[in-house]
Coordinates of C-alpha atoms in Angstrom, one line a residue:
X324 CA 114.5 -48.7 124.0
X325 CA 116.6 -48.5 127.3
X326 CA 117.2 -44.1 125.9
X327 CA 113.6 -43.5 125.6
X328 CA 112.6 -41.8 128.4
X329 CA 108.9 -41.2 129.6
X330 CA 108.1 -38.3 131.7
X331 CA 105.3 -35.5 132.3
X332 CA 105.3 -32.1 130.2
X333 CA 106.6 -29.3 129.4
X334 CA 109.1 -31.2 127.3
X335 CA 110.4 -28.8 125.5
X336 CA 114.1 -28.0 127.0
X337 CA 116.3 -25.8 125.9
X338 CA 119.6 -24.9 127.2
X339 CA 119.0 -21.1 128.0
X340 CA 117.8 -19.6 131.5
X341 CA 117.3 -16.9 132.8
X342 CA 120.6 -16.3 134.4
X343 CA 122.0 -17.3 131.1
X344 CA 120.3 -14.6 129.5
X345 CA 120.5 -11.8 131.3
X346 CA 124.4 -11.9 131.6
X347 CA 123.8 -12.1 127.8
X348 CA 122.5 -9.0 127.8
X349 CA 124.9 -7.4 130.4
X350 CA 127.5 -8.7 127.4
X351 CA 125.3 -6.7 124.9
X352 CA 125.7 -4.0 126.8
X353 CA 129.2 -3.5 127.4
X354 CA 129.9 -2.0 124.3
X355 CA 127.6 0.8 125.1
X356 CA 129.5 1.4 128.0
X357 CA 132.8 1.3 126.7
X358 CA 131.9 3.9 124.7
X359 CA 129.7 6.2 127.2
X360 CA 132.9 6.1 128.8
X361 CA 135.6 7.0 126.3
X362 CA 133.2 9.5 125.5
X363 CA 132.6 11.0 128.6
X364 CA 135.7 10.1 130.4
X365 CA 136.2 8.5 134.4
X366 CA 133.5 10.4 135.4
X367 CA 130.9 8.6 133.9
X368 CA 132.5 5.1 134.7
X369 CA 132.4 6.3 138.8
X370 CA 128.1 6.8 138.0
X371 CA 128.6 3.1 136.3
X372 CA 130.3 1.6 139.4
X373 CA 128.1 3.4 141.8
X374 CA 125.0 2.2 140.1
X375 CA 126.1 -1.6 139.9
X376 CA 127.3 -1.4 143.6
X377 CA 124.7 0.1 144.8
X378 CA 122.0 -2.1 143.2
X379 CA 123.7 -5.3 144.4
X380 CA 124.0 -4.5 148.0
X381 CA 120.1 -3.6 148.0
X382 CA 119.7 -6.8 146.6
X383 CA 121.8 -8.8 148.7
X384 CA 120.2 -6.7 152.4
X385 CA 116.7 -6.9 151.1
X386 CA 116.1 -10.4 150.4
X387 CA 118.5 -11.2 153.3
X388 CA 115.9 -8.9 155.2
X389 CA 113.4 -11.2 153.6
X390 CA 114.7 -14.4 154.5
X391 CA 114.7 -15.4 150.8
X392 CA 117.7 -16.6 149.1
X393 CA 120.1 -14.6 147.3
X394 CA 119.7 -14.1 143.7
X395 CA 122.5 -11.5 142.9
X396 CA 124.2 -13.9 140.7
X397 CA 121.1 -14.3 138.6
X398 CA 122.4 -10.8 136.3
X399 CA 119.0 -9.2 136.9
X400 CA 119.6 -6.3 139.5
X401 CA 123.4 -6.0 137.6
X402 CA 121.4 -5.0 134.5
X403 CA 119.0 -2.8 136.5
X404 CA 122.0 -1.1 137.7
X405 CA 123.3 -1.1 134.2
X406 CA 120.5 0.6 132.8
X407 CA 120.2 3.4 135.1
X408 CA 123.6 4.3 134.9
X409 CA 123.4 4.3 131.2
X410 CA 120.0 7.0 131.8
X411 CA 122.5 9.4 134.0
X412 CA 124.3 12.1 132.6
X413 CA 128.0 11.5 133.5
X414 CA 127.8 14.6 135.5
X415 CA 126.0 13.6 138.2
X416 CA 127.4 13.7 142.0
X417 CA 127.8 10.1 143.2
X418 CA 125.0 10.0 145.5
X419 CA 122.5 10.5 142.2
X420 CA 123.0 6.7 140.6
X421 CA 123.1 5.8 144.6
X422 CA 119.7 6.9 145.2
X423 CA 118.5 6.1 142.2
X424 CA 119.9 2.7 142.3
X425 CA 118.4 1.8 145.7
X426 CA 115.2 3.5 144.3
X427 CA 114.8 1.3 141.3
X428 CA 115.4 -2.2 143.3
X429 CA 113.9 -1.6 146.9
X430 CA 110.6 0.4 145.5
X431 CA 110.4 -0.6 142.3
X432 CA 111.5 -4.2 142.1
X433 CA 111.2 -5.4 146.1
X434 CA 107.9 -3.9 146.9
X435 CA 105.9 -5.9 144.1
X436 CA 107.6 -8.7 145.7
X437 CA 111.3 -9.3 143.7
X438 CA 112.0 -10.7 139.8
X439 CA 109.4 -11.3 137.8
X440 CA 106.6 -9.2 139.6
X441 CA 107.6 -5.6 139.0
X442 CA 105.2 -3.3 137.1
X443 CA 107.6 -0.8 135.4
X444 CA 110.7 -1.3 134.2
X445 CA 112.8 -0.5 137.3
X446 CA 116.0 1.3 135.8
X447 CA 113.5 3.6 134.1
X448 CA 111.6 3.8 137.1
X449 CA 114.3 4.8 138.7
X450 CA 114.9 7.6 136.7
X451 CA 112.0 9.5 136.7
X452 CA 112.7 9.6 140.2
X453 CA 115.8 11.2 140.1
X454 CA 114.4 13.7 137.3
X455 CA 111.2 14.6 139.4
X456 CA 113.5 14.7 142.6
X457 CA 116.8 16.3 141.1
X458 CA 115.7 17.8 138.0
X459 CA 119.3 20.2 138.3
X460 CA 121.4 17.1 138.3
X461 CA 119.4 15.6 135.6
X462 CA 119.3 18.4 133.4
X463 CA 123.1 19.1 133.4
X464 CA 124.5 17.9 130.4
X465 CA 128.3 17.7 129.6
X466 CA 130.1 17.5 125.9
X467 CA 132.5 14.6 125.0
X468 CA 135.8 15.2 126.7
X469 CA 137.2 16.2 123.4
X470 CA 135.4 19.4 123.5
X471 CA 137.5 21.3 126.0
X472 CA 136.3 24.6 125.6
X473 CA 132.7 23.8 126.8
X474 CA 131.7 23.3 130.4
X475 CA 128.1 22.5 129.6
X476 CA 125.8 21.7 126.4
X477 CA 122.0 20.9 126.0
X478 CA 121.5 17.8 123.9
X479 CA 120.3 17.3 120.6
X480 CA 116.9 17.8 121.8
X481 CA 117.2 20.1 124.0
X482 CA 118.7 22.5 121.6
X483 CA 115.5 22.1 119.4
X484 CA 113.0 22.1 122.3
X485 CA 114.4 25.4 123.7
X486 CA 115.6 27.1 120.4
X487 CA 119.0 27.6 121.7
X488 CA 121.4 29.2 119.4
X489 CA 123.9 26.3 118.8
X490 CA 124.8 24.2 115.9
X491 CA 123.1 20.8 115.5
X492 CA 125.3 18.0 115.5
X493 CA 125.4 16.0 112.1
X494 CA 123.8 12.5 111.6
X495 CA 127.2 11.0 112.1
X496 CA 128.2 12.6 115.4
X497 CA 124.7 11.6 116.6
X498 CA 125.4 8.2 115.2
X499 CA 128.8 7.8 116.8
X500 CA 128.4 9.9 120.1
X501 CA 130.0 12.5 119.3
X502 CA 127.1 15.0 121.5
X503 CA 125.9 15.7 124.9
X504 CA 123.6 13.7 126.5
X505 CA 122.9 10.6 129.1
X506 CA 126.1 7.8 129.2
X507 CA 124.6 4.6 127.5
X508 CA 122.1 6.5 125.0
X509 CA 124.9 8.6 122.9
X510 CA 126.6 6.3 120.8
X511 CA 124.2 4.3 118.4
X512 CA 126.3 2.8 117.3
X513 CA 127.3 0.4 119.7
X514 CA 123.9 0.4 120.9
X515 CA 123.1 -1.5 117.6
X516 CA 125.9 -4.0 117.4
X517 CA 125.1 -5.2 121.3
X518 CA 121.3 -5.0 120.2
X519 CA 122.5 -7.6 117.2
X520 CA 124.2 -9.7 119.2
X521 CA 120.3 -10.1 121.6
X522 CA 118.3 -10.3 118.0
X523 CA 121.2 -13.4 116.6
X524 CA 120.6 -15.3 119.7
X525 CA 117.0 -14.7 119.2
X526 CA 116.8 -13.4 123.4
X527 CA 114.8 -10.1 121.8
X528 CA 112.8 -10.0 118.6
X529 CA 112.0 -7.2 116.0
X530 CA 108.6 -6.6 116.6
X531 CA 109.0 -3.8 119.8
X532 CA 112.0 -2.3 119.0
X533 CA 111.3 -2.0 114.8
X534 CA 107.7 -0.5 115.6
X535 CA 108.5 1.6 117.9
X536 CA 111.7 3.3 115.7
X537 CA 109.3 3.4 112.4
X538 CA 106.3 4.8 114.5
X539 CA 108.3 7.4 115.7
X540 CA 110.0 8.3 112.6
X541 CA 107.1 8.6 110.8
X542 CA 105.0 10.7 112.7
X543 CA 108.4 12.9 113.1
X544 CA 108.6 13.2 109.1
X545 CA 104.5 14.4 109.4
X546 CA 104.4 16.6 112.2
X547 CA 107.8 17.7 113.4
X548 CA 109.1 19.8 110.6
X549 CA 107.2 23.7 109.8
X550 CA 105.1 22.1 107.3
X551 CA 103.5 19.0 107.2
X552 CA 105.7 16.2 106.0
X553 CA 109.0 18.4 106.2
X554 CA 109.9 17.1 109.2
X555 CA 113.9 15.7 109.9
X556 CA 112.7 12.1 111.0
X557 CA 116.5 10.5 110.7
X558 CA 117.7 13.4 113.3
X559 CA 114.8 12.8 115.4
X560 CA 115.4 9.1 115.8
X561 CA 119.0 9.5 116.1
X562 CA 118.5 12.0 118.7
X563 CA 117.7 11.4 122.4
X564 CA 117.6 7.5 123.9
X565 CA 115.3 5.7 121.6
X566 CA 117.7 3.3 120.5
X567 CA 118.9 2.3 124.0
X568 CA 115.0 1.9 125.1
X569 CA 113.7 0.3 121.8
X570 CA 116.1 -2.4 122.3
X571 CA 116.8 -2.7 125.8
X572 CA 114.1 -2.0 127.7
X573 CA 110.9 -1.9 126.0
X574 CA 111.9 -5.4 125.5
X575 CA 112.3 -6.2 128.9
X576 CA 110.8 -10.2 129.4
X577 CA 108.4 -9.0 132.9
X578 CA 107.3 -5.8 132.3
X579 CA 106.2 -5.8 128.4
X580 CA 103.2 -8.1 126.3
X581 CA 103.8 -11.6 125.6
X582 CA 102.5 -12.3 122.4
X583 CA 103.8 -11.1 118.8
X584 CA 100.8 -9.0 118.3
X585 CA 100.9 -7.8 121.9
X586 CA 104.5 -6.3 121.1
X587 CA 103.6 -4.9 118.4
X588 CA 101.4 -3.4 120.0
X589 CA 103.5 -1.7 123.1
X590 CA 105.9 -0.6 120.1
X591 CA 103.8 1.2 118.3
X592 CA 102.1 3.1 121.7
X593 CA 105.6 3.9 122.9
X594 CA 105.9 5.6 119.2
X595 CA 103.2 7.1 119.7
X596 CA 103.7 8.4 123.5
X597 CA 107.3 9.4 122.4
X598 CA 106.0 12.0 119.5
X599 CA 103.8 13.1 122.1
X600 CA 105.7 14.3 124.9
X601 CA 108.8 15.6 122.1
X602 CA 106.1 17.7 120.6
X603 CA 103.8 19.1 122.6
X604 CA 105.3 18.4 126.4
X605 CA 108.0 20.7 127.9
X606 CA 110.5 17.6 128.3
X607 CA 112.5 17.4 125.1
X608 CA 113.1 13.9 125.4
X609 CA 110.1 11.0 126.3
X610 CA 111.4 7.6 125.5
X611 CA 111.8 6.6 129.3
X612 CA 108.2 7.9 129.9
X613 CA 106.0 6.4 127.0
X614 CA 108.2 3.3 127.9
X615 CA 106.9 3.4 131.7
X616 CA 103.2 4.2 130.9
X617 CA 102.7 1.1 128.2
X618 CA 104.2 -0.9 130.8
X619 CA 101.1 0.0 132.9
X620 CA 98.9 -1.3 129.8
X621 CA 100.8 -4.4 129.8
X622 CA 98.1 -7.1 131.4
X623 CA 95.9 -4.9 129.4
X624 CA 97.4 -6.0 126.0
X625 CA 98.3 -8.9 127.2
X626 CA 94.7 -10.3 127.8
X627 CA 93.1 -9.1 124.8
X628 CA 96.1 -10.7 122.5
X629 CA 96.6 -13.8 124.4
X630 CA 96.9 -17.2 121.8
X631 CA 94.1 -19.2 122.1
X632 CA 94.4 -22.6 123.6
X633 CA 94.9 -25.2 121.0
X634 CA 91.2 -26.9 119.7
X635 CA 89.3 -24.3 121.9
X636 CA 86.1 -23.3 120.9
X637 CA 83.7 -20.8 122.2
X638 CA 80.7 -22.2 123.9
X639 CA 78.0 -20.4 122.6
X640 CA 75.6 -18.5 125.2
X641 CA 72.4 -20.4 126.0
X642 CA 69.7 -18.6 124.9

């Protein structure tokens, strides 16, 4: 009787936290990175260390600014750093993952008042800041360092979108990378097996990342081919970063629904919103974009698909 223990809710305990799990998913990440980088070469590890750098120190200055207590060790401005530096083409002149860096953390994160309260996803965020404000840098794709003989490329997308007169790349160099495009987005590959790692130790579930691919794909096998139901849905889903957003930021814990249903839900819009903008917008790619406008519907889903409390019952209206 002595080991029985008596004490107030929740009681529930588990050994994760939130520090635990976001170094987890800077772990599932790394294998995207290694391969953005082998890919792309030095250059796009010096956007990498940039990015990271860059999002600590704003980090560290604003909440010392802020009198509040330093929370760098916590993984969550490492990954934002991550992120964006993984959205970058490995191109880019230093000062690009810089800016957009300090963009995503001091506006983006610090303004709504630090972890937990941000709106939008702030890597993302930070990103459509740097394409609206430098849409050259943004735009300027390189080929993997293997392909000498090119100084620049369009990707996948682009070569679609603009009907540019250059072979497609097969479904296994877009699986393994072998194509131009942003650093952490190319190789699906490892994308997958650090997305595996998140689903095994159940820190992200299917529901998001699953309804977003299959939305996507299927309206890209109705409506993106000459006739209707011709169109290449595998290319289209292996093209551009859906992969990289599906599983690691439209599943981001603060800025997406809570519930299963609600998840579901943000998958299928950000399905939706992605055929959109690839089809009829004059940006080839909209994964980052239909990403940041469900996250503006998130309380939205959130308080029409929020559980019902346990033995609750609606008091009828007095007549």
């Amino acid at each position: 009787m002595n080991s029985l223990i008596v004490s107030v809710s929740p009681h529930i305990k588990t050994k994760d936290s939130c520090k635990r799990i976001m170094w987890s998913v800077v772990l599932a990440l790394i294998p995207t990175g290694c391969a953005g980088v082998f890919i792309f070469g030095l250059s796009a590890l010096k956007v990498i260390i940039v990015s990271l750098i860059t999002a600590l120190l704003t980090e560290a200055i604003i909440q010392k600014l802020r009198h509040k207590k330093t929370t760098i060790s916590d993984g969550s401005c490492f990954i934002t750093g991550l992120l964006l530096a993984y959205n970058l083409p490995p191109s880019v002149p230093w000062w690009i993952p810089a800016l957009g860096s300090f963009f995503a953390i001091a506006i983006v994160k610090h303004s709504f008042g630090g972890l937990g309260h941000n709106i939008f996803n702030p890597a993302l965020a930070g990103r459509a800041f740097l394409v609206a404000s430098s849409p050259r840098f943004m735009t300027n794709w390189t080929p993997p360092r293997w392909q000498i003989d090119t100084l620049t490329t369009a990707t996948p997308l682009g070569i679609i979108k603009e009907k540019i007169s250059h072979p497609l790349p097969s479904y296994l160099q877009l699986f393994l990378g072998d194509r131009g495009g942003c650093i952490g987005e190319v190789c699906i590959l490892a994308i997958i097996c650090g997305a595996l790692f998140l689903l095994c130790k159940g820190y992200i579930h299917w529901y998001t990342p699953f309804t977003f691919i299959f939305t996507l794909g299927i309206l890209s096998w109705m409506f993106m081919g000459n006739t209707l139901f011709k169109g290449n849905w595998l290319f289209h889903l292996l093209s551009g970063g859906l992969f990289l957003g599906a599983f690691f930021m439209a599943t981001d814990y603060v800025t997406t629904p809570l519930t299963r249903r609600g998840q579901i839900i943000f998958g299928f819009g950000c399905g939706i919103l992605t055929f959109l903008i690839r089809k009829f917008g004059g940006y080839p790619e909209g994964v980052s974009y239909s990403i940041l406008i469900m996250n503006a519907f998130t309380p939205l889903i959130d308080r029409y698909t929020k559980t019902k409390k346990f033995g609750y019952t609606k008091t009828p209206n007095p007549k």
